[in-house]
Amino acid sequence: MGYELRVEREAPLAYAELASVISADAEFELRGSQETGELVALHANSAHRVATWSGKLACQPASDWQVAQLARLADMLGARLVGEDGEAYIVKDGIVEQISGSATYEFGKLEQIIAAGPIEWSN
């Protein structure tokens, strides 16, 4: 099992709200049902899974692209993207950042990461 990231906020995220936000952005698509499904994002005329839905939105990322897509969506939902160790991933001034305690790591420019596509991390 990989490392999990999840979208969190104070008010629980309802499927209907998620679907409403997704429908306003042509780059995302929500597949499945209220009980279980997946969030996909489009790149190069193909759909790629970003996260799963099962009452919460979470993923085991395999690329910077996937992290950037989910950080962007978390921002659209007024939520935070949080890792298992408590670090947060945000989009600030067009830059995707990881914040852990007082340390900040820049992944890179959101538009460049999204344009590069879902290139998987090498082991």
Short mmCIF file of N, CA and C in Angstrom, two decimals, residues 21-122:
data_model
loop_
_atom_site.label_atom_id
_atom_site.label_comp_id
_atom_site.label_asym_id
_atom_site.label_seq_id
_atom_site.Cartn_x
_atom_site.Cartn_y
_atom_site.Cartn_z
N VAL A 21 -18.77 21.21 -8.02
CA VAL A 21 -17.49 21.86 -8.30
C VAL A 21 -16.84 21.24 -9.53
N ILE A 22 -16.90 19.91 -9.63
CA ILE A 22 -16.32 19.19 -10.76
C ILE A 22 -17.01 19.60 -12.06
N SER A 23 -18.33 19.74 -12.05
CA SER A 23 -19.06 20.08 -13.27
C SER A 23 -18.71 21.47 -13.78
N ALA A 24 -18.17 22.33 -12.91
CA ALA A 24 -17.79 23.68 -13.31
C ALA A 24 -16.39 23.73 -13.93
N ASP A 25 -15.67 22.63 -13.91
CA ASP A 25 -14.30 22.58 -14.44
C ASP A 25 -14.21 21.47 -15.48
N ALA A 26 -14.03 21.84 -16.72
CA ALA A 26 -14.03 20.87 -17.82
C ALA A 26 -12.86 19.89 -17.76
N GLU A 27 -11.84 20.17 -16.96
CA GLU A 27 -10.68 19.28 -16.89
C GLU A 27 -10.90 18.08 -15.97
N PHE A 28 -11.93 18.13 -15.13
CA PHE A 28 -12.21 17.04 -14.20
C PHE A 28 -13.49 16.32 -14.57
N GLU A 29 -13.57 15.06 -14.17
CA GLU A 29 -14.78 14.28 -14.36
C GLU A 29 -14.93 13.36 -13.15
N LEU A 30 -16.14 13.24 -12.66
CA LEU A 30 -16.43 12.37 -11.52
C LEU A 30 -17.18 11.16 -12.06
N ARG A 31 -16.64 9.96 -11.79
CA ARG A 31 -17.26 8.73 -12.27
C ARG A 31 -17.66 7.86 -11.09
N GLY A 32 -18.75 7.13 -11.23
CA GLY A 32 -19.20 6.24 -10.17
C GLY A 32 -20.45 6.78 -9.51
N SER A 33 -20.59 6.45 -8.23
CA SER A 33 -21.80 6.82 -7.49
C SER A 33 -21.43 7.57 -6.22
N GLN A 34 -22.46 7.96 -5.47
CA GLN A 34 -22.26 8.63 -4.19
C GLN A 34 -21.47 7.76 -3.22
N GLU A 35 -21.59 6.47 -3.33
CA GLU A 35 -20.94 5.56 -2.40
C GLU A 35 -19.48 5.32 -2.76
N THR A 36 -19.21 5.13 -4.04
CA THR A 36 -17.84 4.84 -4.47
C THR A 36 -17.64 5.30 -5.91
N GLY A 37 -16.51 5.88 -6.15
CA GLY A 37 -16.23 6.37 -7.49
C GLY A 37 -14.80 6.83 -7.61
N GLU A 38 -14.55 7.56 -8.69
CA GLU A 38 -13.22 8.09 -8.90
C GLU A 38 -13.29 9.45 -9.57
N LEU A 39 -12.28 10.24 -9.29
CA LEU A 39 -12.11 11.54 -9.90
C LEU A 39 -11.03 11.38 -10.96
N VAL A 40 -11.32 11.79 -12.18
CA VAL A 40 -10.34 11.72 -13.24
C VAL A 40 -10.10 13.12 -13.79
N ALA A 41 -8.92 13.31 -14.34
CA ALA A 41 -8.58 14.57 -15.00
C ALA A 41 -8.14 14.23 -16.41
N LEU A 42 -8.41 15.13 -17.32
CA LEU A 42 -8.08 14.91 -18.71
C LEU A 42 -6.69 15.46 -19.02
N HIS A 43 -5.94 14.69 -19.80
CA HIS A 43 -4.64 15.13 -20.31
C HIS A 43 -4.39 14.41 -21.63
N ALA A 44 -4.06 15.18 -22.66
CA ALA A 44 -3.76 14.61 -23.98
C ALA A 44 -4.87 13.69 -24.46
N ASN A 45 -6.10 14.15 -24.33
CA ASN A 45 -7.29 13.41 -24.78
C ASN A 45 -7.49 12.07 -24.09
N SER A 46 -6.89 11.90 -22.91
CA SER A 46 -7.09 10.69 -22.12
C SER A 46 -7.48 11.07 -20.70
N ALA A 47 -8.25 10.22 -20.07
CA ALA A 47 -8.64 10.43 -18.67
C ALA A 47 -7.70 9.65 -17.77
N HIS A 48 -7.22 10.30 -16.72
CA HIS A 48 -6.30 9.68 -15.77
C HIS A 48 -6.86 9.85 -14.37
N ARG A 49 -6.84 8.77 -13.59
CA ARG A 49 -7.38 8.84 -12.23
C ARG A 49 -6.52 9.75 -11.37
N VAL A 50 -7.20 10.64 -10.64
CA VAL A 50 -6.55 11.55 -9.71
C VAL A 50 -6.79 11.08 -8.28
N ALA A 51 -8.00 10.63 -8.00
CA ALA A 51 -8.35 10.22 -6.63
C ALA A 51 -9.56 9.30 -6.66
N THR A 52 -9.81 8.67 -5.52
CA THR A 52 -11.01 7.85 -5.36
C THR A 52 -11.95 8.53 -4.37
N TRP A 53 -13.23 8.21 -4.52
CA TRP A 53 -14.26 8.73 -3.62
C TRP A 53 -14.92 7.56 -2.93
N SER A 54 -14.99 7.61 -1.60
CA SER A 54 -15.74 6.63 -0.82
C SER A 54 -16.21 7.31 0.46
N GLY A 55 -16.87 8.46 0.27
CA GLY A 55 -17.25 9.29 1.41
C GLY A 55 -16.16 10.29 1.75
N LYS A 56 -15.00 10.11 1.17
CA LYS A 56 -13.87 11.05 1.27
C LYS A 56 -13.12 10.98 -0.04
N LEU A 57 -12.36 12.00 -0.32
CA LEU A 57 -11.56 12.07 -1.54
C LEU A 57 -10.11 11.83 -1.16
N ALA A 58 -9.51 10.78 -1.71
CA ALA A 58 -8.15 10.41 -1.34
C ALA A 58 -7.43 9.78 -2.54
N CYS A 59 -6.10 9.71 -2.44
CA CYS A 59 -5.32 9.06 -3.49
C CYS A 59 -3.99 8.57 -2.94
N GLN A 60 -3.38 7.70 -3.69
CA GLN A 60 -2.01 7.27 -3.46
C GLN A 60 -1.24 7.77 -4.68
N PRO A 61 -0.68 8.98 -4.60
CA PRO A 61 -0.12 9.62 -5.79
C PRO A 61 1.07 8.87 -6.37
N ALA A 62 1.17 8.96 -7.70
CA ALA A 62 2.28 8.35 -8.42
C ALA A 62 3.04 9.38 -9.25
N SER A 63 2.60 10.65 -9.17
CA SER A 63 3.25 11.70 -9.97
C SER A 63 2.99 13.07 -9.36
N ASP A 64 3.87 14.02 -9.71
CA ASP A 64 3.65 15.41 -9.31
C ASP A 64 2.35 15.93 -9.91
N TRP A 65 2.03 15.46 -11.12
CA TRP A 65 0.79 15.86 -11.80
C TRP A 65 -0.43 15.52 -10.96
N GLN A 66 -0.44 14.31 -10.41
CA GLN A 66 -1.57 13.87 -9.60
C GLN A 66 -1.67 14.72 -8.33
N VAL A 67 -0.55 15.00 -7.68
CA VAL A 67 -0.54 15.85 -6.48
C VAL A 67 -1.03 17.25 -6.85
N ALA A 68 -0.53 17.79 -7.95
CA ALA A 68 -0.93 19.14 -8.37
C ALA A 68 -2.42 19.22 -8.68
N GLN A 69 -2.95 18.21 -9.38
CA GLN A 69 -4.38 18.20 -9.71
C GLN A 69 -5.22 18.18 -8.43
N LEU A 70 -4.84 17.35 -7.48
CA LEU A 70 -5.62 17.23 -6.25
C LEU A 70 -5.46 18.47 -5.37
N ALA A 71 -4.27 19.07 -5.36
CA ALA A 71 -4.07 20.33 -4.60
C ALA A 71 -4.93 21.43 -5.21
N ARG A 72 -5.00 21.47 -6.52
CA ARG A 72 -5.84 22.47 -7.21
C ARG A 72 -7.31 22.26 -6.89
N LEU A 73 -7.75 21.02 -6.90
CA LEU A 73 -9.14 20.73 -6.57
C LEU A 73 -9.44 21.05 -5.10
N ALA A 74 -8.53 20.70 -4.20
CA ALA A 74 -8.72 21.02 -2.78
C ALA A 74 -8.92 22.52 -2.60
N ASP A 75 -8.13 23.30 -3.32
CA ASP A 75 -8.27 24.76 -3.26
C ASP A 75 -9.64 25.19 -3.76
N MET A 76 -10.12 24.59 -4.85
CA MET A 76 -11.44 24.91 -5.39
C MET A 76 -12.55 24.58 -4.40
N LEU A 77 -12.33 23.57 -3.55
CA LEU A 77 -13.32 23.14 -2.57
C LEU A 77 -13.20 23.86 -1.23
N GLY A 78 -12.21 24.75 -1.10
CA GLY A 78 -11.97 25.42 0.18
C GLY A 78 -11.46 24.43 1.21
N ALA A 79 -10.68 23.46 0.74
CA ALA A 79 -10.17 22.38 1.60
C ALA A 79 -8.65 22.38 1.57
N ARG A 80 -8.07 21.38 2.24
CA ARG A 80 -6.62 21.20 2.24
C ARG A 80 -6.31 19.78 1.78
N LEU A 81 -5.20 19.64 1.11
CA LEU A 81 -4.69 18.32 0.74
C LEU A 81 -3.65 17.96 1.78
N VAL A 82 -3.90 16.86 2.50
CA VAL A 82 -3.06 16.49 3.64
C VAL A 82 -2.51 15.09 3.47
N GLY A 83 -1.24 14.91 3.84
CA GLY A 83 -0.60 13.61 3.79
C GLY A 83 -0.67 12.90 5.11
N GLU A 84 -0.27 11.64 5.12
CA GLU A 84 -0.32 10.81 6.33
C GLU A 84 0.51 11.36 7.48
N ASP A 85 1.57 12.09 7.15
CA ASP A 85 2.44 12.64 8.19
C ASP A 85 2.05 14.05 8.61
N GLY A 86 0.90 14.53 8.13
CA GLY A 86 0.40 15.83 8.52
C GLY A 86 0.85 16.98 7.64
N GLU A 87 1.66 16.69 6.63
CA GLU A 87 2.08 17.76 5.72
C GLU A 87 0.90 18.17 4.83
N ALA A 88 0.92 19.41 4.38
CA ALA A 88 -0.15 19.94 3.53
C ALA A 88 0.43 20.31 2.17
N TYR A 89 -0.39 20.16 1.15
CA TYR A 89 -0.01 20.52 -0.21
C TYR A 89 -0.96 21.62 -0.66
N ILE A 90 -0.39 22.74 -1.11
CA ILE A 90 -1.21 23.89 -1.49
C ILE A 90 -0.74 24.45 -2.83
N VAL A 91 -1.59 25.28 -3.41
CA VAL A 91 -1.22 26.06 -4.57
C VAL A 91 -1.18 27.51 -4.10
N LYS A 92 0.00 28.10 -4.18
CA LYS A 92 0.18 29.49 -3.72
C LYS A 92 0.85 30.28 -4.83
N ASP A 93 0.18 31.31 -5.30
CA ASP A 93 0.70 32.15 -6.37
C ASP A 93 1.14 31.33 -7.58
N GLY A 94 0.36 30.30 -7.92
CA GLY A 94 0.64 29.48 -9.08
C GLY A 94 1.73 28.44 -8.89
N ILE A 95 2.21 28.28 -7.65
CA ILE A 95 3.25 27.31 -7.32
C ILE A 95 2.65 26.23 -6.42
N VAL A 96 2.93 24.96 -6.73
CA VAL A 96 2.50 23.86 -5.86
C VAL A 96 3.57 23.69 -4.79
N GLU A 97 3.13 23.75 -3.53
CA GLU A 97 4.06 23.65 -2.40
C GLU A 97 3.64 22.55 -1.44
N GLN A 98 4.63 21.97 -0.79
CA GLN A 98 4.39 21.04 0.32
C GLN A 98 4.87 21.77 1.57
N ILE A 99 4.02 21.80 2.61
CA ILE A 99 4.36 22.46 3.86
C ILE A 99 4.35 21.42 4.96
N SER A 100 5.47 21.31 5.66
CA SER A 100 5.61 20.37 6.76
C SER A 100 6.27 21.12 7.92
N GLY A 101 5.46 21.41 8.93
CA GLY A 101 5.97 22.23 10.04
C GLY A 101 6.35 23.61 9.50
N SER A 102 7.59 24.03 9.72
CA SER A 102 8.03 25.33 9.22
C SER A 102 8.75 25.23 7.87
N ALA A 103 8.91 24.02 7.36
CA ALA A 103 9.61 23.81 6.08
C ALA A 103 8.64 23.83 4.91
N THR A 104 9.06 24.44 3.82
CA THR A 104 8.27 24.49 2.60
C THR A 104 9.11 23.98 1.44
N TYR A 105 8.53 23.10 0.64
CA TYR A 105 9.19 22.55 -0.54
C TYR A 105 8.34 22.91 -1.75
N GLU A 106 8.95 23.49 -2.78
CA GLU A 106 8.23 23.84 -4.00
C GLU A 106 8.32 22.70 -5.01
N PHE A 107 7.16 22.18 -5.42
CA PHE A 107 7.11 21.17 -6.49
C PHE A 107 7.40 21.83 -7.83
N GLY A 108 6.85 23.02 -8.03
CA GLY A 108 7.03 23.74 -9.28
C GLY A 108 5.78 24.52 -9.64
N LYS A 109 5.81 25.14 -10.81
CA LYS A 109 4.66 25.92 -11.28
C LYS A 109 3.51 24.99 -11.66
N LEU A 110 2.33 25.32 -11.15
CA LEU A 110 1.15 24.50 -11.40
C LEU A 110 0.94 24.28 -12.90
N GLU A 111 0.97 25.33 -13.68
CA GLU A 111 0.68 25.19 -15.11
C GLU A 111 1.71 24.31 -15.82
N GLN A 112 2.96 24.34 -15.40
CA GLN A 112 3.98 23.48 -16.02
C GLN A 112 3.80 22.02 -15.61
N ILE A 113 3.47 21.79 -14.35
CA ILE A 113 3.25 20.41 -13.88
C ILE A 113 2.04 19.81 -14.60
N ILE A 114 0.96 20.58 -14.70
CA ILE A 114 -0.25 20.10 -15.38
C ILE A 114 0.05 19.83 -16.85
N ALA A 115 0.78 20.72 -17.50
CA ALA A 115 1.11 20.56 -18.92
C ALA A 115 1.99 19.33 -19.16
N ALA A 116 2.88 19.02 -18.22
CA ALA A 116 3.78 17.87 -18.38
C ALA A 116 3.03 16.55 -18.35
N GLY A 117 1.91 16.52 -17.65
CA GLY A 117 1.09 15.32 -17.60
C GLY A 117 1.49 14.34 -16.51
N PRO A 118 0.79 13.22 -16.47
CA PRO A 118 0.97 12.24 -15.40
C PRO A 118 2.18 11.34 -15.59
N ILE A 119 3.36 11.94 -15.52
CA ILE A 119 4.61 11.18 -15.63
C ILE A 119 4.91 10.56 -14.25
N GLU A 120 4.87 9.23 -14.19
CA GLU A 120 5.03 8.55 -12.90
C GLU A 120 6.43 8.73 -12.34
N TRP A 121 6.48 8.82 -11.02
CA TRP A 121 7.76 8.90 -10.33
C TRP A 121 8.52 7.59 -10.55
N SER A 122 9.82 7.68 -10.67
CA SER A 122 10.62 6.45 -10.76
C SER A 122 11.03 6.03 -9.36
#
